[in-house]
């Protein structure tokens, strides 16, 4: 995605005009783990995913109708393939957050910022800098401690699913960079096709016997609190977040966007502890500090060498 770099002498006030919406996106993304946990059970994951994205998909399609019509066949196929990967990410994340804490989920998924440069280095066969490898090791050590709040035991199923989700996010990022057909596609159209493909996958899975409650059954059983949570995930965490990213990336640098959105795990931990009543314990707190330090250090080092 191309972006206009903010002029070096831009007034601080102008910079904060772009920064504040991005911080808000990071905050709502951080809160999304607790919101998803609050409205989802093992038997309603797929139904909630159908509802979450089906709500916003028509708005995206209407807003990007002209761009959708302009997409070529290879662009449709490339975006559809990315959508299949995206469906896997959301399935892993949602099942993962059901089986772990919102705090753990937000911190473990931040490993994507470490995994992506490592995967890129493996693909290009260029050895990453030693200090980046040190940052990666710090982050992994942090995750080990983070999942051991009650003593050294096996990580929970949810922790492992979130780790797989971080790896799946890495695959998605690499695929977007390497599928040539989508590199020049309009970002709104690309996102719409991806989400449409993901919803199609969720709808097919929902129709398979034994995969949980039907979307309309879950929707009928939702009370006001559950609908508020669903709309938060749909409107703020998906629709609002996407348009803010499109707006901000044209007004500031990609590095600044990455830095601000990289605060997501901080918000996830803060919301999980303050609103969800979650507790990390001494080892968990140390692990969270190591994860945040390692990912921040690694992201900064990756930006320098990019």
GROMACS .gro file of N, CA, C and O in nm, residues 22-40 52 93-94 97-98 100-107 109 162 169 225-226 228-234 236-238 240-241 260-278:
model
  272
   22UNK      N    1  -0.542   0.652   1.502
   22UNK     CA    2  -0.470   0.525   1.500
   22UNK      C    3  -0.459   0.465   1.640
   22UNK      O    4  -0.471   0.344   1.658
   23UNK      N    5  -0.435   0.550   1.738
   23UNK     CA    6  -0.432   0.502   1.876
   23UNK      C    7  -0.568   0.446   1.917
   23UNK      O    8  -0.576   0.347   1.990
   24UNK      N    9  -0.674   0.510   1.868
   24UNK     CA   10  -0.809   0.461   1.898
   24UNK      C   11  -0.831   0.324   1.834
   24UNK      O   12  -0.892   0.235   1.895
   25UNK      N   13  -0.781   0.306   1.711
   25UNK     CA   14  -0.790   0.176   1.646
   25UNK      C   15  -0.716   0.070   1.726
   25UNK      O   16  -0.766  -0.040   1.750
   26UNK      N   17  -0.593   0.104   1.770
   26UNK     CA   18  -0.516   0.010   1.852
   26UNK      C   19  -0.591  -0.025   1.980
   26UNK      O   20  -0.590  -0.141   2.024
   27UNK      N   21  -0.658   0.074   2.037
   27UNK     CA   22  -0.733   0.051   2.162
   27UNK      C   23  -0.852  -0.041   2.139
   27UNK      O   24  -0.877  -0.133   2.217
   28UNK      N   25  -0.928  -0.016   2.031
   28UNK     CA   26  -1.045  -0.102   2.008
   28UNK      C   27  -1.001  -0.242   1.967
   28UNK      O   28  -1.068  -0.341   2.003
   29UNK      N   29  -0.890  -0.254   1.895
   29UNK     CA   30  -0.838  -0.387   1.864
   29UNK      C   31  -0.796  -0.459   1.991
   29UNK      O   32  -0.821  -0.578   2.007
   30UNK      N   33  -0.730  -0.384   2.082
   30UNK     CA   34  -0.693  -0.445   2.209
   30UNK      C   35  -0.814  -0.491   2.287
   30UNK      O   36  -0.812  -0.598   2.350
   31UNK      N   37  -0.921  -0.412   2.283
   31UNK     CA   38  -1.043  -0.448   2.354
   31UNK      C   39  -1.121  -0.558   2.284
   31UNK      O   40  -1.210  -0.620   2.344
   32UNK      N   41  -1.091  -0.584   2.157
   32UNK     CA   42  -1.168  -0.682   2.080
   32UNK      C   43  -1.157  -0.822   2.137
   32UNK      O   44  -1.250  -0.903   2.125
   33UNK      N   45  -1.043  -0.855   2.199
   33UNK     CA   46  -1.026  -0.990   2.254
   33UNK      C   47  -1.123  -1.015   2.369
   33UNK      O   48  -1.185  -1.121   2.378
   34UNK      N   49  -1.136  -0.915   2.456
   34UNK     CA   50  -1.231  -0.930   2.567
   34UNK      C   51  -1.374  -0.929   2.515
   34UNK      O   52  -1.460  -1.005   2.564
   35UNK      N   53  -1.402  -0.845   2.414
   35UNK     CA   54  -1.536  -0.840   2.356
   35UNK      C   55  -1.574  -0.974   2.292
   35UNK      O   56  -1.684  -1.025   2.311
   36UNK      N   57  -1.479  -1.031   2.216
   36UNK     CA   58  -1.505  -1.160   2.152
   36UNK      C   59  -1.525  -1.269   2.256
   36UNK      O   60  -1.611  -1.357   2.241
   37UNK      N   61  -1.445  -1.263   2.361
   37UNK     CA   62  -1.457  -1.363   2.468
   37UNK      C   63  -1.593  -1.353   2.537
   37UNK      O   64  -1.649  -1.454   2.579
   38UNK      N   65  -1.645  -1.230   2.546
   38UNK     CA   66  -1.770  -1.208   2.616
   38UNK      C   67  -1.893  -1.256   2.542
   38UNK      O   68  -1.996  -1.285   2.605
   39UNK      N   69  -1.885  -1.268   2.409
   39UNK     CA   70  -2.005  -1.306   2.333
   39UNK      C   71  -1.991  -1.441   2.263
   39UNK      O   72  -2.082  -1.485   2.194
   40UNK      N   73  -1.876  -1.507   2.282
   40UNK     CA   74  -1.848  -1.629   2.206
   40UNK      C   75  -1.822  -1.747   2.298
   40UNK      O   76  -1.757  -1.735   2.401
   52UNK      N   77  -2.048  -1.125   1.250
   52UNK     CA   78  -1.957  -1.011   1.262
   52UNK      C   79  -1.925  -0.949   1.127
   52UNK      O   80  -1.931  -0.827   1.111
   93UNK      N   81  -0.792  -1.723   1.592
   93UNK     CA   82  -0.798  -1.619   1.696
   93UNK      C   83  -0.923  -1.633   1.782
   93UNK      O   84  -0.915  -1.620   1.906
   94UNK      N   85  -1.037  -1.660   1.720
   94UNK     CA   86  -1.162  -1.663   1.796
   94UNK      C   87  -1.171  -1.788   1.883
   94UNK      O   88  -1.211  -1.780   2.000
   97UNK      N   89  -0.919  -1.725   2.173
   97UNK     CA   90  -0.957  -1.635   2.282
   97UNK      C   91  -1.064  -1.697   2.370
   97UNK      O   92  -1.076  -1.661   2.488
   98UNK      N   93  -1.140  -1.792   2.317
   98UNK     CA   94  -1.238  -1.863   2.399
   98UNK      C   95  -1.168  -1.946   2.506
   98UNK      O   96  -1.219  -1.963   2.617
  100UNK      N   97  -0.840  -1.898   2.625
  100UNK     CA   98  -0.734  -1.834   2.703
  100UNK      C   99  -0.784  -1.697   2.748
  100UNK      O  100  -0.898  -1.659   2.718
  101UNK      N  101  -0.701  -1.623   2.818
  101UNK     CA  102  -0.743  -1.491   2.863
  101UNK      C  103  -0.727  -1.390   2.750
  101UNK      O  104  -0.647  -1.408   2.657
  102UNK      N  105  -0.804  -1.282   2.758
  102UNK     CA  106  -0.791  -1.174   2.659
  102UNK      C  107  -0.652  -1.113   2.664
  102UNK      O  108  -0.597  -1.073   2.560
  103UNK      N  109  -0.593  -1.106   2.783
  103UNK     CA  110  -0.458  -1.051   2.798
  103UNK      C  111  -0.357  -1.137   2.724
  103UNK      O  112  -0.275  -1.086   2.646
  104UNK      N  113  -0.360  -1.268   2.749
  104UNK     CA  114  -0.268  -1.358   2.679
  104UNK      C  115  -0.287  -1.350   2.528
  104UNK      O  116  -0.190  -1.348   2.452
  105UNK      N  117  -0.413  -1.348   2.484
  105UNK     CA  118  -0.441  -1.346   2.341
  105UNK      C  119  -0.377  -1.224   2.274
  105UNK      O  120  -0.311  -1.236   2.171
  106UNK      N  121  -0.396  -1.106   2.334
  106UNK     CA  122  -0.342  -0.984   2.274
  106UNK      C  123  -0.191  -0.981   2.272
  106UNK      O  124  -0.129  -0.930   2.177
  107UNK      N  125  -0.128  -1.035   2.377
  107UNK     CA  126   0.017  -1.034   2.384
  107UNK      C  127   0.080  -1.139   2.292
  107UNK      O  128   0.179  -1.112   2.223
  109UNK      N  129  -0.049  -1.268   2.014
  109UNK     CA  130  -0.068  -1.235   1.873
  109UNK      C  131   0.032  -1.129   1.828
  109UNK      O  132   0.064  -1.118   1.709
  162UNK      N  133  -0.357  -1.917   1.964
  162UNK     CA  134  -0.315  -1.780   1.937
  162UNK      C  135  -0.176  -1.776   1.874
  162UNK      O  136  -0.147  -1.692   1.788
  169UNK      N  137  -0.107  -1.503   1.056
  169UNK     CA  138  -0.098  -1.362   1.019
  169UNK      C  139   0.030  -1.336   0.940
  169UNK      O  140   0.032  -1.257   0.845
  225UNK      N  141  -2.660  -0.688   2.557
  225UNK     CA  142  -2.516  -0.689   2.580
  225UNK      C  143  -2.440  -0.759   2.470
  225UNK      O  144  -2.336  -0.711   2.423
  226UNK      N  145  -2.494  -0.874   2.425
  226UNK     CA  146  -2.427  -0.949   2.318
  226UNK      C  147  -2.431  -0.873   2.186
  226UNK      O  148  -2.333  -0.871   2.111
  228UNK      N  149  -2.443  -0.550   2.157
  228UNK     CA  150  -2.348  -0.439   2.171
  228UNK      C  151  -2.206  -0.488   2.144
  228UNK      O  152  -2.128  -0.421   2.075
  229UNK      N  153  -2.172  -0.606   2.196
  229UNK     CA  154  -2.040  -0.662   2.172
  229UNK      C  155  -2.018  -0.695   2.026
  229UNK      O  156  -1.910  -0.670   1.970
  230UNK      N  157  -2.120  -0.751   1.961
  230UNK     CA  158  -2.108  -0.785   1.820
  230UNK      C  159  -2.092  -0.660   1.734
  230UNK      O  160  -2.008  -0.656   1.642
  231UNK      N  161  -2.170  -0.557   1.761
  231UNK     CA  162  -2.159  -0.432   1.685
  231UNK      C  163  -2.025  -0.365   1.709
  231UNK      O  164  -1.968  -0.303   1.619
  232UNK      N  165  -1.973  -0.376   1.831
  232UNK     CA  166  -1.839  -0.323   1.860
  232UNK      C  167  -1.736  -0.391   1.771
  232UNK      O  168  -1.650  -0.325   1.710
  233UNK      N  169  -1.743  -0.525   1.761
  233UNK     CA  170  -1.648  -0.599   1.678
  233UNK      C  171  -1.667  -0.567   1.531
  233UNK      O  172  -1.569  -0.555   1.456
  234UNK      N  173  -1.792  -0.553   1.487
  234UNK     CA  174  -1.820  -0.532   1.346
  234UNK      C  175  -1.791  -0.389   1.301
  234UNK      O  176  -1.718  -0.367   1.204
  236UNK      N  177  -1.668  -0.102   1.490
  236UNK     CA  178  -1.546  -0.034   1.534
  236UNK      C  179  -1.421  -0.112   1.498
  236UNK      O  180  -1.327  -0.056   1.440
  237UNK      N  181  -1.417  -0.241   1.532
  237UNK     CA  182  -1.294  -0.319   1.511
  237UNK      C  183  -1.271  -0.356   1.365
  237UNK      O  184  -1.159  -0.393   1.329
  238UNK      N  185  -1.373  -0.349   1.282
  238UNK     CA  186  -1.357  -0.386   1.141
  238UNK      C  187  -1.376  -0.265   1.050
  238UNK      O  188  -1.281  -0.219   0.986
  240UNK      N  189  -1.465   0.072   1.107
  240UNK     CA  190  -1.398   0.195   1.150
  240UNK      C  191  -1.246   0.180   1.140
  240UNK      O  192  -1.177   0.268   1.089
  241UNK      N  193  -1.193   0.066   1.186
  241UNK     CA  194  -1.048   0.045   1.185
  241UNK      C  195  -0.991   0.048   1.044
  241UNK      O  196  -0.886   0.108   1.019
  260UNK      N  197   0.219   0.300   1.614
  260UNK     CA  198   0.097   0.329   1.689
  260UNK      C  199   0.006   0.206   1.698
  260UNK      O  200  -0.048   0.175   1.804
  261UNK      N  201  -0.009   0.134   1.587
  261UNK     CA  202  -0.091   0.013   1.589
  261UNK      C  203  -0.024  -0.097   1.672
  261UNK      O  204  -0.091  -0.187   1.722
  262UNK      N  205   0.109  -0.086   1.686
  262UNK     CA  206   0.182  -0.183   1.766
  262UNK      C  207   0.154  -0.174   1.915
  262UNK      O  208   0.198  -0.260   1.992
  263UNK      N  209   0.078  -0.070   1.956
  263UNK     CA  210   0.041  -0.060   2.098
  263UNK      C  211  -0.080  -0.149   2.130
  263UNK      O  212  -0.123  -0.153   2.246
  264UNK      N  213  -0.132  -0.221   2.032
  264UNK     CA  214  -0.250  -0.307   2.053
  264UNK      C  215  -0.234  -0.401   2.172
  264UNK      O  216  -0.326  -0.411   2.255
  265UNK      N  217  -0.120  -0.473   2.187
  265UNK     CA  218  -0.110  -0.564   2.303
  265UNK      C  219  -0.114  -0.492   2.437
  265UNK      O  220  -0.161  -0.549   2.536
  266UNK      N  221  -0.064  -0.368   2.442
  266UNK     CA  222  -0.074  -0.291   2.565
  266UNK      C  223  -0.220  -0.268   2.603
  266UNK      O  224  -0.260  -0.283   2.719
  267UNK      N  225  -0.301  -0.230   2.504
  267UNK     CA  226  -0.443  -0.208   2.528
  267UNK      C  227  -0.513  -0.338   2.565
  267UNK      O  228  -0.603  -0.340   2.651
  268UNK      N  229  -0.474  -0.448   2.498
  268UNK     CA  230  -0.535  -0.577   2.530
  268UNK      C  231  -0.511  -0.614   2.676
  268UNK      O  232  -0.602  -0.660   2.746
  269UNK      N  233  -0.387  -0.594   2.722
  269UNK     CA  234  -0.355  -0.626   2.861
  269UNK      C  235  -0.429  -0.533   2.956
  269UNK      O  236  -0.485  -0.577   3.058
  270UNK      N  237  -0.432  -0.404   2.922
  270UNK     CA  238  -0.498  -0.306   3.009
  270UNK      C  239  -0.647  -0.335   3.021
  270UNK      O  240  -0.704  -0.334   3.132
  271UNK      N  241  -0.713  -0.364   2.909
  271UNK     CA  242  -0.857  -0.392   2.911
  271UNK      C  243  -0.886  -0.524   2.982
  271UNK      O  244  -0.979  -0.534   3.062
  272UNK      N  245  -0.804  -0.625   2.954
  272UNK     CA  246  -0.825  -0.755   3.017
  272UNK      C  247  -0.813  -0.748   3.169
  272UNK      O  248  -0.892  -0.810   3.241
  273UNK      N  249  -0.718  -0.669   3.216
  273UNK     CA  250  -0.696  -0.659   3.361
  273UNK      C  251  -0.798  -0.565   3.425
  273UNK      O  252  -0.858  -0.597   3.528
  274UNK      N  253  -0.821  -0.449   3.361
  274UNK     CA  254  -0.909  -0.348   3.421
  274UNK      C  255  -1.057  -0.385   3.412
  274UNK      O  256  -1.133  -0.368   3.508
  275UNK      N  257  -1.099  -0.437   3.298
  275UNK     CA  258  -1.241  -0.466   3.277
  275UNK      C  259  -1.275  -0.614   3.288
  275UNK      O  260  -1.387  -0.649   3.324
  276UNK      N  261  -1.179  -0.699   3.253
  276UNK     CA  262  -1.206  -0.842   3.254
  276UNK      C  263  -1.170  -0.910   3.385
  276UNK      O  264  -1.197  -1.030   3.401
  277UNK      N  265  -1.108  -0.835   3.477
  277UNK     CA  266  -1.071  -0.894   3.604
  277UNK      C  267  -0.964  -1.000   3.595
  277UNK      O  268  -0.952  -1.086   3.683
  278UNK      N  269  -0.884  -0.998   3.487
  278UNK     CA  270  -0.779  -1.098   3.469
  278UNK      C  271  -0.656  -1.063   3.553
  278UNK      O  272  -0.628  -0.946   3.578
   0.00000   0.00000   0.00000
